[in-house]
Tab-separated table of C-alpha atoms in Angstrom:
chain	number	residue	atom	x	y	z
A	1420	UNK	CA	0.000	0.000	0.000
A	1421	UNK	CA	1.490	3.371	-0.954
A	1422	UNK	CA	1.304	6.576	1.033
A	1423	UNK	CA	-1.570	7.685	-1.196
A	1424	UNK	CA	-3.830	4.776	-0.211
A	1425	UNK	CA	-6.907	5.875	1.697
A	1426	UNK	CA	-8.677	4.278	4.620
A	1427	UNK	CA	-12.339	3.363	4.699
A	1428	UNK	CA	-13.405	6.894	5.613
A	1429	UNK	CA	-11.637	8.309	2.544
A	1430	UNK	CA	-8.774	9.851	4.514
A	1431	UNK	CA	-5.167	9.334	3.500
A	1432	UNK	CA	-3.391	6.893	5.816
A	1433	UNK	CA	0.060	7.937	7.063
A	1434	UNK	CA	2.853	5.725	5.695
A	1435	UNK	CA	4.115	3.048	8.086
A	1436	UNK	CA	7.381	1.214	8.603
A	1437	UNK	CA	5.898	-1.646	6.511
A	1438	UNK	CA	5.416	0.766	3.589
A	1439	UNK	CA	9.033	1.894	3.868
A	1440	UNK	CA	10.273	-1.727	3.935
A	1441	UNK	CA	8.213	-2.649	0.868
A	1442	UNK	CA	9.330	0.491	-1.014
A	1443	UNK	CA	12.997	-0.178	-0.162
A	1444	UNK	CA	12.817	-3.907	-0.837
A	1445	UNK	CA	14.172	-4.813	2.589
A	1446	UNK	CA	12.821	-6.363	5.773
A	1447	UNK	CA	10.989	-4.446	8.465
A	1448	UNK	CA	13.867	-5.282	10.823
A	1449	UNK	CA	16.341	-3.543	8.511
A	1450	UNK	CA	14.195	-0.404	8.486
A	1451	UNK	CA	13.979	-0.546	12.279
A	1452	UNK	CA	17.786	-0.786	12.571
A	1453	UNK	CA	18.179	2.233	10.281
A	1454	UNK	CA	15.743	4.254	12.379
A	1455	UNK	CA	17.665	3.351	15.536
A	1456	UNK	CA	21.095	4.421	14.339
A	1457	UNK	CA	21.929	2.308	11.295
A	1458	UNK	CA	23.961	-0.347	13.154
A	1459	UNK	CA	24.581	-3.624	11.290
A	1460	UNK	CA	23.073	-2.240	8.083
A	1461	UNK	CA	24.939	-2.382	4.760
A	1462	UNK	CA	25.560	0.923	2.917
A	1463	UNK	CA	23.281	-0.212	0.061
A	1464	UNK	CA	20.421	-1.076	2.429
A	1465	UNK	CA	20.924	2.187	4.331
A	1466	UNK	CA	20.638	4.213	1.136
A	1467	UNK	CA	17.592	2.217	-0.008
A	1468	UNK	CA	15.784	2.816	3.296
A	1469	UNK	CA	16.640	6.509	3.402
A	1470	UNK	CA	15.403	6.948	-0.181
A	1471	UNK	CA	12.196	5.069	0.640
A	1472	UNK	CA	11.610	7.303	3.670
A	1473	UNK	CA	11.918	10.383	1.484
A	1474	UNK	CA	9.606	8.964	-1.204
A	1475	UNK	CA	6.897	7.780	1.176
A	1476	UNK	CA	7.076	10.776	3.509
A	1477	UNK	CA	7.379	8.449	6.504
A	1478	UNK	CA	7.939	10.077	9.910
A	1479	UNK	CA	8.886	8.298	13.111
A	1480	UNK	CA	6.162	7.638	15.667
A	1481	UNK	CA	8.156	8.822	18.662
A	1482	UNK	CA	5.688	7.463	21.203
A	1483	UNK	CA	5.812	3.984	19.715
A	1484	UNK	CA	9.591	4.070	19.495
A	1485	UNK	CA	9.934	5.235	23.086
A	1486	UNK	CA	7.910	2.227	24.242
A	1487	UNK	CA	10.426	-0.030	22.510
A	1488	UNK	CA	13.679	1.775	23.342
A	1489	UNK	CA	12.775	3.154	26.756
A	1490	UNK	CA	13.919	6.602	25.606
A	1491	UNK	CA	11.953	9.804	25.100
A	1492	UNK	CA	14.120	11.122	22.248
A	1493	UNK	CA	14.139	14.561	23.887
A	1494	UNK	CA	16.639	16.605	25.891
A	1495	UNK	CA	16.140	19.360	28.486
A	1496	UNK	CA	17.959	22.706	28.514
A	1497	UNK	CA	17.807	23.494	32.235
A	1498	UNK	CA	18.657	27.055	33.287
A	1499	UNK	CA	19.122	27.496	37.037
A	1500	UNK	CA	18.505	31.259	37.036
A	1501	UNK	CA	15.437	33.473	37.559
A	1502	UNK	CA	13.273	33.795	34.444
A	1503	UNK	CA	14.136	37.457	33.926
A	1504	UNK	CA	17.821	36.556	33.550
A	1505	UNK	CA	17.008	34.385	30.532
A	1506	UNK	CA	15.591	37.410	28.720
A	1507	UNK	CA	18.244	39.873	29.937
A	1508	UNK	CA	21.445	37.918	29.336
A	1509	UNK	CA	22.096	37.338	25.609
A	1510	UNK	CA	24.502	34.465	26.336
A	1511	UNK	CA	21.658	32.165	27.339
A	1512	UNK	CA	19.806	32.794	24.089
A	1513	UNK	CA	22.930	32.222	21.995
A	1514	UNK	CA	23.635	28.964	23.810
A	1515	UNK	CA	20.009	27.803	23.512
A	1516	UNK	CA	19.989	28.442	19.759
A	1517	UNK	CA	23.258	26.555	19.303
A	1518	UNK	CA	22.101	23.531	21.305
A	1519	UNK	CA	18.762	23.481	19.479
A	1520	UNK	CA	20.535	23.468	16.102
A	1521	UNK	CA	22.998	20.754	17.163
A	1522	UNK	CA	20.175	18.499	18.396
A	1523	UNK	CA	18.067	19.183	15.300
A	1524	UNK	CA	20.773	17.452	13.249
A	1525	UNK	CA	19.858	14.311	15.222
A	1526	UNK	CA	16.101	14.996	14.994
A	1527	UNK	CA	15.912	15.478	18.781
A	1528	UNK	CA	13.727	18.243	20.251
A	1529	UNK	CA	14.990	20.474	23.062
A	1530	UNK	CA	12.805	21.436	26.040
A	1531	UNK	CA	13.568	24.760	27.740
A	1532	UNK	CA	13.182	24.517	31.524
A	1533	UNK	CA	13.913	27.249	34.078
A	1534	UNK	CA	14.607	26.499	37.731
A	1535	UNK	CA	15.335	29.811	39.404
A	1536	UNK	CA	13.416	29.015	42.590
A	1537	UNK	CA	13.177	26.028	44.887
A	1538	UNK	CA	9.589	25.334	43.773
A	1539	UNK	CA	10.603	25.435	40.089
A	1540	UNK	CA	13.507	23.116	40.799
A	1541	UNK	CA	11.247	20.552	42.479
A	1542	UNK	CA	8.720	20.625	39.634
A	1543	UNK	CA	11.399	20.305	36.969
A	1544	UNK	CA	13.176	17.474	38.748
A	1545	UNK	CA	9.901	15.525	38.986
A	1546	UNK	CA	9.338	15.973	35.267
A	1547	UNK	CA	12.871	15.234	34.107
A	1548	UNK	CA	13.004	11.737	35.589
A	1549	UNK	CA	11.395	9.515	32.980
A	1550	UNK	CA	10.499	12.263	30.495
A	1551	UNK	CA	13.842	13.291	28.950
A	1552	UNK	CA	16.936	11.316	27.996
A	1553	UNK	CA	19.424	13.871	29.302
A	1554	UNK	CA	19.974	17.416	30.555
A	1555	UNK	CA	22.078	20.340	29.359
A	1556	UNK	CA	22.612	22.244	32.625
A	1557	UNK	CA	23.323	25.966	32.344
A	1558	UNK	CA	24.526	28.427	34.999
A	1559	UNK	CA	25.163	26.073	37.897
A	1560	UNK	CA	26.036	27.713	41.234
A	1561	UNK	CA	27.961	26.146	44.117
A	1562	UNK	CA	25.534	24.759	46.653
A	1563	UNK	CA	22.903	24.267	43.953
A	1564	UNK	CA	21.707	20.650	44.381
A	1565	UNK	CA	20.494	20.167	40.784
A	1566	UNK	CA	23.651	18.587	39.346
A	1567	UNK	CA	24.010	16.227	42.306
A	1568	UNK	CA	20.339	15.247	42.190
A	1569	UNK	CA	20.459	14.523	38.461
A	1570	UNK	CA	23.619	12.461	38.958
A	1571	UNK	CA	22.038	10.493	41.801
A	1572	UNK	CA	18.943	9.858	39.668
A	1573	UNK	CA	21.124	8.464	36.889
A	1574	UNK	CA	20.090	11.156	34.377
A	1575	UNK	CA	22.804	11.849	31.774
A	1576	UNK	CA	24.017	15.398	32.307
A	1577	UNK	CA	26.397	17.904	30.719
A	1578	UNK	CA	27.038	21.255	32.409
A	1579	UNK	CA	28.008	24.477	30.670
A	1580	UNK	CA	31.008	25.455	32.760
A	1581	UNK	CA	32.883	23.413	35.328
A	1582	UNK	CA	30.464	22.541	38.166
A	1583	UNK	CA	32.013	23.572	41.469
A	1584	UNK	CA	32.467	20.718	43.897
A	1585	UNK	CA	31.248	17.961	41.543
A	1586	UNK	CA	34.669	16.532	40.674
A	1587	UNK	CA	34.728	14.074	37.794
A	1588	UNK	CA	31.159	12.865	38.325
A	1589	UNK	CA	29.606	15.399	35.955
A	1590	UNK	CA	30.427	15.977	32.298
A	1591	UNK	CA	31.044	19.595	31.378
A	1592	UNK	CA	32.052	21.852	28.508
A	1593	UNK	CA	33.659	25.178	29.356
A	1594	UNK	CA	35.611	28.036	27.866
A	1595	UNK	CA	39.085	28.559	29.317
A	1596	UNK	CA	37.956	31.319	31.686
A	1597	UNK	CA	41.238	31.653	33.535
A	1598	UNK	CA	43.410	32.073	30.459
A	1599	UNK	CA	40.852	34.369	28.858
A	1600	UNK	CA	41.089	36.667	31.879
A	1601	UNK	CA	44.875	36.488	31.765
A	1602	UNK	CA	44.876	37.558	28.104
A	1603	UNK	CA	42.714	40.585	28.885
A	1604	UNK	CA	44.805	41.744	31.852
A	1605	UNK	CA	48.024	41.302	29.876
A	1606	UNK	CA	46.532	43.391	27.069
A	1607	UNK	CA	45.475	46.180	29.441
A	1608	UNK	CA	48.886	46.193	31.077
A	1609	UNK	CA	50.593	46.178	27.675
A	1610	UNK	CA	48.652	49.298	26.665
A	1611	UNK	CA	50.172	51.197	29.583
A	1612	UNK	CA	47.487	50.757	32.255
A	1613	UNK	CA	48.744	50.307	35.805
A	1614	UNK	CA	45.686	50.669	38.086
A	1615	UNK	CA	43.711	47.742	36.669
A	1616	UNK	CA	40.505	46.898	38.505
A	1617	UNK	CA	38.026	44.073	37.997
A	1618	UNK	CA	34.290	43.582	38.373
A	1619	UNK	CA	33.978	39.863	39.061
A	1620	UNK	CA	31.295	37.408	38.131
A	1621	UNK	CA	29.368	35.708	40.963
A	1622	UNK	CA	31.956	33.888	43.046
A	1623	UNK	CA	29.697	30.866	43.478
A	1624	UNK	CA	30.037	30.136	39.737
A	1625	UNK	CA	33.040	28.545	37.998
A	1626	UNK	CA	33.376	31.437	35.549
A	1627	UNK	CA	33.416	33.993	38.349
A	1628	UNK	CA	36.053	32.056	40.283
A	1629	UNK	CA	38.355	31.323	37.338
A	1630	UNK	CA	38.208	34.806	35.796
A	1631	UNK	CA	39.120	36.357	39.138
A	1632	UNK	CA	41.976	33.862	39.546
A	1633	UNK	CA	43.300	34.765	36.087
A	1634	UNK	CA	43.154	38.462	36.972
A	1635	UNK	CA	45.076	37.987	40.215
A	1636	UNK	CA	47.726	35.768	38.640
A	1637	UNK	CA	48.406	38.158	35.783
A	1638	UNK	CA	48.747	41.233	37.991
A	1639	UNK	CA	51.461	39.364	39.900
A	1640	UNK	CA	53.046	38.212	36.627
A	1641	UNK	CA	53.158	41.844	35.446
A	1642	UNK	CA	54.709	43.049	38.709
A	1643	UNK	CA	51.595	44.907	39.876
A	1644	UNK	CA	50.216	44.623	43.409
A	1645	UNK	CA	46.889	42.859	43.965
A	1646	UNK	CA	44.913	45.696	45.546
A	1647	UNK	CA	41.696	44.362	47.091
A	1648	UNK	CA	40.040	47.787	46.752
A	1649	UNK	CA	40.206	47.286	42.980
A	1650	UNK	CA	38.197	44.037	43.146
A	1651	UNK	CA	34.421	44.561	43.203
A	1652	UNK	CA	31.938	41.652	43.086
A	1653	UNK	CA	29.300	41.572	40.351
A	1654	UNK	CA	26.371	39.398	39.347
A	1655	UNK	CA	26.549	39.246	35.503
A	1656	UNK	CA	23.743	41.824	35.169
A	1657	UNK	CA	23.916	45.302	33.643
A	1658	UNK	CA	22.596	46.867	36.852
A	1659	UNK	CA	25.213	44.963	38.841
A	1660	UNK	CA	27.985	46.328	36.620
A	1661	UNK	CA	26.696	49.861	36.993
A	1662	UNK	CA	26.594	49.615	40.793
A	1663	UNK	CA	30.050	48.008	40.907
A	1664	UNK	CA	31.584	50.781	38.791
A	1665	UNK	CA	30.104	53.482	41.033
A	1666	UNK	CA	31.614	51.770	44.082
A	1667	UNK	CA	34.944	51.338	42.314
A	1668	UNK	CA	35.207	55.024	41.396
A	1669	UNK	CA	34.434	55.928	44.991
A	1670	UNK	CA	37.136	53.592	46.306
A	1671	UNK	CA	39.818	54.266	43.690
A	1672	UNK	CA	39.324	57.433	41.653
A	1673	UNK	CA	42.722	56.899	39.975
A	1674	UNK	CA	41.704	53.589	38.350
A	1675	UNK	CA	42.736	53.560	34.669
A	1676	UNK	CA	41.385	50.198	33.477
A	1677	UNK	CA	38.604	47.750	34.385
A	1678	UNK	CA	38.384	44.101	33.415
A	1679	UNK	CA	34.685	43.233	33.636
A	1680	UNK	CA	33.745	39.547	33.834
A	1681	UNK	CA	30.842	39.814	31.359
A	1682	UNK	CA	29.873	42.076	28.474
A	1683	UNK	CA	26.452	42.769	29.981
A	1684	UNK	CA	28.041	44.029	33.200
A	1685	UNK	CA	30.512	46.018	31.105
A	1686	UNK	CA	27.576	47.901	29.542
A	1687	UNK	CA	26.604	48.964	33.055
A	1688	UNK	CA	30.196	49.975	33.808
A	1689	UNK	CA	30.249	52.166	30.683
A	1690	UNK	CA	27.038	53.894	31.761
A	1691	UNK	CA	28.469	54.653	35.210
A	1692	UNK	CA	31.713	55.978	33.720
A	1693	UNK	CA	29.827	58.245	31.323
A	1694	UNK	CA	27.815	59.726	34.199
A	1695	UNK	CA	31.038	60.300	36.109
A	1696	UNK	CA	32.556	62.159	33.153
A	1697	UNK	CA	35.232	59.514	32.473
A	1698	UNK	CA	36.145	59.077	28.805
A	1699	UNK	CA	36.576	55.549	27.463
A	1700	UNK	CA	39.249	54.581	26.545
A	1701	UNK	CA	41.158	57.898	26.981
A	1702	UNK	CA	40.721	58.135	30.766
A	1703	UNK	CA	39.893	54.532	31.551
A	1704	UNK	CA	39.968	51.351	29.444
A	1705	UNK	CA	37.179	48.771	29.747
A	1706	UNK	CA	37.461	45.104	28.776
A	1707	UNK	CA	34.612	42.612	28.832
A	1708	UNK	CA	34.180	38.861	28.578
A	1709	UNK	CA	31.951	36.716	26.288
A	1710	UNK	CA	31.862	38.581	22.955
A	1711	UNK	CA	28.084	38.491	23.194
A	1712	UNK	CA	25.711	40.817	21.279
A	1713	UNK	CA	26.101	43.177	24.258
A	1714	UNK	CA	29.717	43.808	23.215
A	1715	UNK	CA	28.667	45.151	19.805
A	1716	UNK	CA	25.730	47.203	21.096
A	1717	UNK	CA	27.895	48.893	23.752
A	1718	UNK	CA	29.162	52.431	23.101
A	1719	UNK	CA	32.040	52.375	22.527
A	1720	UNK	CA	32.095	48.805	21.237
A	1721	UNK	CA	33.775	46.505	23.739
A	1722	UNK	CA	37.193	44.999	23.615
A	1723	UNK	CA	36.386	41.589	25.051
A	1724	UNK	CA	37.252	37.916	25.381
A	1725	UNK	CA	35.381	35.713	22.943
A	1726	UNK	CA	33.810	32.525	24.175
A	1727	UNK	CA	33.352	30.060	21.274
A	1728	UNK	CA	29.605	29.681	21.768
A	1729	UNK	CA	29.032	27.607	18.610
A	1730	UNK	CA	31.675	25.090	19.666
A	1731	UNK	CA	30.470	25.079	23.282
A	1732	UNK	CA	26.892	24.229	22.295
A	1733	UNK	CA	27.978	21.634	19.723
A	1734	UNK	CA	30.325	19.959	22.207
A	1735	UNK	CA	27.683	19.953	24.952
A	1736	UNK	CA	25.309	18.101	22.645
A	1737	UNK	CA	28.022	15.703	21.435
A	1738	UNK	CA	29.121	14.821	24.972
A	1739	UNK	CA	25.524	14.421	26.179
A	1740	UNK	CA	24.525	12.107	23.324
A	1741	UNK	CA	27.656	10.042	23.920
A	1742	UNK	CA	26.754	9.761	27.603
A	1743	UNK	CA	23.171	8.788	26.752
A	1744	UNK	CA	24.742	6.092	24.577
A	1745	UNK	CA	26.636	4.688	27.548
A	1746	UNK	CA	29.978	6.517	27.511
A	1747	UNK	CA	31.636	7.823	30.697
A	1748	UNK	CA	31.492	11.491	31.789
A	1749	UNK	CA	33.871	13.779	29.902
A	1750	UNK	CA	35.363	17.251	30.348
A	1751	UNK	CA	36.033	19.638	27.446
A	1752	UNK	CA	37.784	23.008	27.831
A	1753	UNK	CA	37.822	25.273	24.772
A	1754	UNK	CA	40.202	28.181	24.105
A	1755	UNK	CA	39.066	31.810	24.155
A	1756	UNK	CA	40.190	34.687	21.950
A	1757	UNK	CA	40.923	38.349	22.704
A	1758	UNK	CA	38.877	40.654	20.441
A	1759	UNK	CA	40.086	44.254	20.188
A	1760	UNK	CA	37.537	46.989	19.615
A	1761	UNK	CA	37.146	50.604	20.798
A	1762	UNK	CA	36.856	50.456	24.595
A	1763	UNK	CA	40.501	49.560	25.329
């Protein structure tokens, strides 16, 4: 029966796996093996089945396949931040788009889940067990139980950034935050700046910790003192950067450069400097981190450290699918790149 055959009510019946097998001239078992990864299928049979799928318009019945395989064929993108942060911080959107595209190549849908409160975390954890095959965990904070709970539940997991305190139990993909920070501080020092401050990321996140460590190490390497008055904590938000810059100018009016641990915070720093009458970069240089859309929309455009978001999202998906397939946890650290623009 072809895909154009109609049922008794005159409606066109969707093509089935039997139709594909008949069209391809192979057994139903061969079609099933192709649909489940193509293992133990000859190249000729694989091509015949794929051509038959295209000709018949066959689509996989995911519910039926999940009953057989025990998998949902879906993955969760779990953001452990308040909902407003998802809309404010462009990095989350860039990462979500990249992961969605990488999973689409495997015909796997991505579910966006936000767990910024304890109640949201409980609801999401109840849903995840038994409803998704794995989790892409974004913005994990130290003390946050999500990674540990997913690990204990046996849910395959890949974190964006090195989860603090999880050791080798959790797979992760991260940019080289420490060396990225070192590159920025070296650049600022090389351009003649000597009172180099920093607005840190949250110090309960791996990025916040490693970028601050890179800053401290490079000041020492350059022969500059580590002045604690030049270190102001931030929270990766624009408002946080603005408040941090105001405090910094109050503490150290002679500051001549600021390394800011995110581009979004750097936008806030630029606003505070403009209000204070400080010219950028003539009076004070500003360097960011991420090379997000916020870097290009800033005025002046930000000199920053580029995180390879396309590679991060692709590697997160690759590592997660490998783990779903039975491989051990893995760690991937990707290099960053200094991008020079107008602010430094």
